[in-house]
Tab-separated table of C-alpha atoms and ligand atoms in Angstrom:
chain	number	residue	atom	x	y	z
A	1	MET	CA	0.083	-0.004	-0.420
A	2	THR	CA	1.642	3.407	-0.514
A	3	THR	CA	0.578	7.215	0.694
A	4	GLU	CA	-1.786	8.115	-2.612
A	5	GLU	CA	-4.046	5.390	-1.311
A	6	PHE	CA	-4.785	8.080	1.751
A	7	ASP	CA	-4.835	10.790	-0.265
A	8	ARG	CA	-8.613	13.262	-0.354
A	9	ASP	CA	-9.711	10.997	-3.203
A	10	SER	CA	-9.489	8.299	-1.718
A	11	TRP	CA	-11.326	8.971	1.282
A	12	GLU	CA	-13.878	10.702	-0.998
A	13	ARG	CA	-14.130	7.361	-2.525
A	14	ARG	CA	-14.025	4.993	0.576
A	15	TRP	CA	-16.989	7.505	1.865
A	16	ALA	CA	-19.042	7.351	-1.169
A	17	GLN	CA	-19.098	3.986	-1.721
A	18	ALA	CA	-19.699	2.930	2.321
A	19	LEU	CA	-22.945	5.586	2.119
A	20	ARG	CA	-24.023	2.765	-1.122
A	21	ASP	CA	-23.805	0.030	0.241
A	22	HIS	CA	-24.599	0.395	3.509
A	23	ALA	CA	-25.611	3.843	4.465
A	24	ASP	CA	-27.606	1.966	7.397
A	25	VAL	CA	-24.275	1.096	9.134
A	26	VAL	CA	-22.582	4.241	8.404
A	27	ALA	CA	-26.073	5.947	9.812
A	28	THR	CA	-25.960	4.071	12.792
A	29	ARG	CA	-22.644	3.516	14.126
A	30	PRO	CA	-22.355	4.493	18.212
A	31	PRO	CA	-20.233	7.613	18.554
A	32	ASN	CA	-16.763	5.793	19.827
A	33	PRO	CA	-16.616	5.008	23.646
A	34	HIS	CA	-13.373	6.323	24.145
A	35	LEU	CA	-14.431	9.734	23.431
A	36	LEU	CA	-17.569	9.246	25.393
A	37	THR	CA	-15.583	8.218	28.826
A	38	VAL	CA	-13.888	11.757	27.673
A	39	ALA	CA	-16.193	14.177	26.764
A	40	GLY	CA	-18.619	11.895	29.848
A	41	ASP	CA	-16.467	13.570	32.679
A	42	LEU	CA	-16.605	17.497	31.116
A	43	ARG	CA	-18.944	20.170	31.030
A	44	PRO	CA	-20.019	21.524	27.465
A	45	GLY	CA	-17.759	23.980	25.910
A	46	LEU	CA	-16.429	24.908	22.752
A	47	ALA	CA	-14.760	20.994	20.725
A	48	LEU	CA	-12.140	20.410	17.398
A	49	ASP	CA	-13.884	17.019	15.808
A	50	ALA	CA	-10.134	16.673	13.681
A	51	GLY	CA	-10.563	13.459	11.247
A	52	CYS	CA	-14.839	13.498	12.135
A	53	GLY	CA	-15.694	11.207	9.095
A	54	HIS	CA	-19.866	11.562	8.571
A	55	GLY	CA	-19.525	13.414	12.671
A	56	ALA	CA	-21.429	10.267	14.676
A	57	GLU	CA	-18.507	11.811	17.478
A	58	THR	CA	-19.639	15.661	16.660
A	59	LEU	CA	-23.048	14.555	16.508
A	60	TRP	CA	-23.416	13.270	19.695
A	61	LEU	CA	-20.710	16.333	21.395
A	62	ALA	CA	-23.917	18.953	19.613
A	63	ALA	CA	-26.636	16.609	20.698
A	64	HIS	CA	-24.919	17.229	24.630
A	65	GLY	CA	-24.641	20.932	24.464
A	66	TRP	CA	-21.633	21.010	22.865
A	67	ARG	CA	-20.111	23.445	19.860
A	68	VAL	CA	-18.196	21.537	17.638
A	69	THR	CA	-15.626	22.979	14.378
A	70	ALA	CA	-15.413	19.206	12.870
A	71	VAL	CA	-12.814	19.103	10.539
A	72	ASP	CA	-12.596	16.640	7.183
A	73	PHE	CA	-11.120	16.946	3.643
A	74	ALA	CA	-13.779	14.069	2.417
A	75	THR	CA	-16.627	16.842	1.027
A	76	THR	CA	-18.573	13.415	1.097
A	77	ALA	CA	-18.210	12.582	4.465
A	78	LEU	CA	-19.337	16.270	5.599
A	79	ASP	CA	-22.205	16.493	3.407
A	80	HIS	CA	-23.719	13.446	5.291
A	81	GLY	CA	-23.089	14.771	8.829
A	82	ARG	CA	-24.150	17.879	7.961
A	83	SER	CA	-27.412	16.361	6.268
A	84	SER	CA	-27.811	14.231	9.427
A	85	ALA	CA	-27.304	17.054	11.695
A	86	GLU	CA	-30.414	18.551	9.890
A	87	THR	CA	-31.844	15.403	10.365
A	88	ILE	CA	-31.940	15.344	14.097
A	89	GLY	CA	-33.064	19.294	14.392
A	90	THR	CA	-31.830	22.721	14.298
A	91	ASP	CA	-30.717	23.552	17.836
A	92	VAL	CA	-28.084	20.495	16.550
A	93	ALA	CA	-27.656	22.072	13.238
A	94	GLU	CA	-26.451	25.300	14.513
A	95	ARG	CA	-23.783	23.318	16.759
A	96	VAL	CA	-21.818	22.317	14.570
A	97	ASP	CA	-19.466	24.420	11.950
A	98	TRP	CA	-18.541	21.855	9.653
A	99	VAL	CA	-14.794	22.918	7.922
A	100	GLN	CA	-13.520	21.251	5.238
A	101	GLY	CA	-9.057	21.049	5.247
A	102	ASP	CA	-6.544	19.026	4.672
A	103	LEU	CA	-4.746	18.331	8.614
A	104	ALA	CA	-1.422	18.035	6.781
A	105	THR	CA	-2.405	22.098	7.015
A	106	TRP	CA	-5.732	23.068	9.110
A	107	THR	CA	-4.481	24.329	12.214
A	108	PRO	CA	-6.955	25.267	14.704
A	109	PRO	CA	-6.887	28.815	16.900
A	110	PRO	CA	-4.507	28.491	19.362
A	111	GLY	CA	-5.458	27.034	22.735
A	112	ARG	CA	-9.208	27.572	21.330
A	113	TYR	CA	-10.937	24.176	22.267
A	114	ASP	CA	-12.093	23.020	25.815
A	115	LEU	CA	-11.374	19.332	24.012
A	116	VAL	CA	-9.472	18.438	20.779
A	117	THR	CA	-10.545	14.791	19.640
A	118	CYS	CA	-8.336	13.207	16.443
A	119	LEU	CA	-9.286	9.578	16.595
A	120	TYR	CA	-8.061	7.289	13.768
A	121	VAL	CA	-6.897	9.487	11.020
A	122	HIS	CA	-4.041	9.228	8.481
A	123	MET	CA	-1.283	10.669	9.136
A	124	ALA	CA	1.230	11.044	6.497
A	125	GLY	CA	4.072	10.510	8.202
A	126	ALA	CA	4.326	13.195	10.132
A	127	VAL	CA	3.001	11.963	13.858
A	128	GLU	CA	4.278	14.175	16.344
A	129	GLN	CA	3.906	17.949	13.991
A	130	THR	CA	-0.043	16.926	13.388
A	131	VAL	CA	0.097	15.998	17.304
A	132	ARG	CA	1.637	19.144	18.199
A	133	ARG	CA	0.060	20.995	16.519
A	134	LEU	CA	-3.520	20.186	16.733
A	135	ALA	CA	-2.475	20.339	20.593
A	136	ALA	CA	-2.089	23.980	19.989
A	137	GLY	CA	-5.854	24.454	19.365
A	138	VAL	CA	-6.598	22.992	23.293
A	139	ALA	CA	-7.694	25.932	25.724
A	140	PRO	CA	-5.989	25.744	28.930
A	141	GLY	CA	-7.405	23.063	30.996
A	142	GLY	CA	-8.635	21.278	28.043
A	143	ALA	CA	-8.221	18.390	27.477
A	144	LEU	CA	-6.336	16.569	23.756
A	145	LEU	CA	-7.939	13.217	23.135
A	146	LEU	CA	-5.999	11.204	19.902
A	147	VAL	CA	-6.952	7.897	19.189
A	148	GLY	CA	-5.091	5.552	16.339
A	149	HIS	CA	-6.061	2.301	14.959
A	150	ARG	CA	-3.087	0.332	14.946
A	151	PRO	CA	-1.882	-1.255	11.525
A	152	ILE	CA	-0.477	-4.657	13.129
A	153	ASP	CA	-2.370	-6.130	15.942
A	154	PRO	CA	-0.055	-6.542	18.789
A	155	THR	CA	-1.546	-9.779	19.723
A	156	THR	CA	-2.147	-11.686	16.776
A	157	GLY	CA	-0.087	-9.855	14.055
A	158	ASN	CA	-2.433	-9.937	11.598
A	159	ALA	CA	-2.889	-6.727	8.992
A	160	THR	CA	-6.802	-4.549	11.352
A	161	ALA	CA	-7.997	-2.441	8.365
A	162	ALA	CA	-5.575	0.402	9.620
A	163	ALA	CA	-2.966	-1.446	7.747
A	164	GLY	CA	-0.421	0.805	5.048
A	165	GLN	CA	-2.021	3.673	6.815
A	166	VAL	CA	-0.205	5.703	9.682
A	167	GLN	CA	-1.977	6.494	12.271
A	168	VAL	CA	-0.893	7.828	16.233
A	169	SER	CA	1.003	5.733	18.646
A	170	VAL	CA	0.939	5.489	22.004
A	171	ASP	CA	5.087	6.692	21.737
A	172	THR	CA	4.715	9.478	19.335
A	173	ALA	CA	1.967	11.184	21.116
A	174	VAL	CA	3.116	11.458	24.629
A	175	ALA	CA	6.814	12.657	22.729
A	176	ALA	CA	4.981	15.628	21.199
A	177	LEU	CA	3.544	16.345	24.515
A	178	ASP	CA	5.826	18.894	26.391
A	179	PRO	CA	5.172	16.904	29.503
A	180	SER	CA	5.300	21.174	31.521
A	181	ASP	CA	2.709	22.015	29.269
A	182	TRP	CA	0.810	18.659	29.696
A	183	GLU	CA	-0.680	15.984	32.324
A	184	ILE	CA	-0.931	12.591	30.529
A	185	VAL	CA	-4.440	11.248	31.677
A	186	VAL	CA	-3.871	8.496	29.578
A	187	ALA	CA	-1.822	6.356	27.344
A	188	GLU	CA	-1.824	3.185	26.742
A	189	ASP	CA	-2.941	0.295	23.854
A	190	ARG	CA	-6.271	-0.886	24.425
A	191	PRO	CA	-7.544	-4.202	22.500
A	192	ARG	CA	-11.259	-3.385	21.477
A	193	ALA	CA	-14.122	-5.218	22.522
A	194	ALA	CA	-14.869	-7.804	19.535
A	195	ALA	CA	-11.829	-9.988	20.149
A	196	GLY	CA	-9.130	-10.290	16.834
A	197	SER	CA	-10.426	-6.315	15.507
A	198	GLY	CA	-7.468	-4.345	16.535
A	199	VAL	CA	-6.179	-2.215	19.363
A	200	ASP	CA	-6.234	1.101	19.704
A	201	ALA	CA	-3.443	3.948	21.118
A	202	VAL	CA	-5.575	5.494	23.347
A	203	VAL	CA	-3.911	9.133	24.615
A	204	HIS	CA	-5.548	11.698	26.986
A	205	ALA	CA	-4.312	14.384	28.234
A	206	ARG	CA	-4.824	17.671	29.793
A	207	ARG	CA	-3.149	20.858	29.215
A	208	ARG	CA	-1.904	22.938	32.212
A	209	PRO	CA	-4.186	25.722	33.251
B	1	SAM	C1	-11.389	5.974	9.802
B	1	SAM	S1	-12.046	7.857	9.219
B	1	SAM	C2	-12.347	8.515	10.822
B	1	SAM	C3	-13.566	9.153	10.830
B	1	SAM	C4	-14.515	8.791	12.639
B	1	SAM	N1	-12.861	10.006	13.129
B	1	SAM	C5	-13.429	8.173	13.202
B	1	SAM	O1	-13.573	7.967	14.237
B	1	SAM	O2	-15.381	7.281	12.995
B	1	SAM	C6	-10.458	8.742	8.601
B	1	SAM	C7	-10.764	10.283	8.306
B	1	SAM	O3	-10.391	10.954	8.197
B	1	SAM	C8	-10.113	11.993	7.103
B	1	SAM	N2	-8.726	11.995	7.421
B	1	SAM	C9	-7.587	11.625	6.558
B	1	SAM	N3	-6.777	12.143	6.481
B	1	SAM	C10	-7.071	13.172	6.757
B	1	SAM	C11	-6.832	14.215	6.401
B	1	SAM	N4	-5.552	15.226	5.975
B	1	SAM	N5	-6.774	15.726	6.584
B	1	SAM	C12	-8.160	15.907	7.133
B	1	SAM	N6	-9.326	14.452	7.072
B	1	SAM	C13	-8.514	13.012	7.270
B	1	SAM	C14	-10.946	10.924	6.165
B	1	SAM	O4	-11.153	11.339	5.506
B	1	SAM	C15	-11.802	10.319	7.785
B	1	SAM	O5	-13.390	10.554	7.315
């Protein structure tokens, strides 16, 4: 596999196919459990969902009172998320700003968000740099949640659905966060609930006030 296969056009094609073949699965996918754990303990504020896809987490956050900036480079996914938000209701739709942007360069306003989350996004060989850029968007006292799907399942040695992708790992994420600015709350690999479906690298950090 080449990096080429995870560029914007490839993700547009993946989303178009997923929505054509499995619209019901996409529509009913529950929000990410790591996100629920972190956000469930926070008072709603401003959130950034970087690489939001079709927006299951964005929609959950907005339904729970967060104002969300949802960034992805695939317009197919953003359009679906926007339309889902409108179906849920105007209060949810009005709380989300859907932004088309490439996370290789898109930079959040410094210190703006109470929560920055980035789940399962291919980071094209510049993981530490991307982590630092996203982390800079977290407000003092705010939370950062990064989750990467490990391309090889360490328990089985088998390739996962993320094979060929460069996603965040615990070591690279922690190395990118200056301990004088960040308290690491969680930094560990967690096997997914369905046996053999892979392992998530989970990093939850709090920006020191
Ligand atoms: C595996 S999906 C995950 C979507 C969502 N975060 C989730 O957990 O369901 C990866 C998403 O990242 C987006 N993506 C990948 N690389 C990106 C980049 N450089 N800039 C913006 N979005 C990107 C893709 O379009 C896709 O929607």
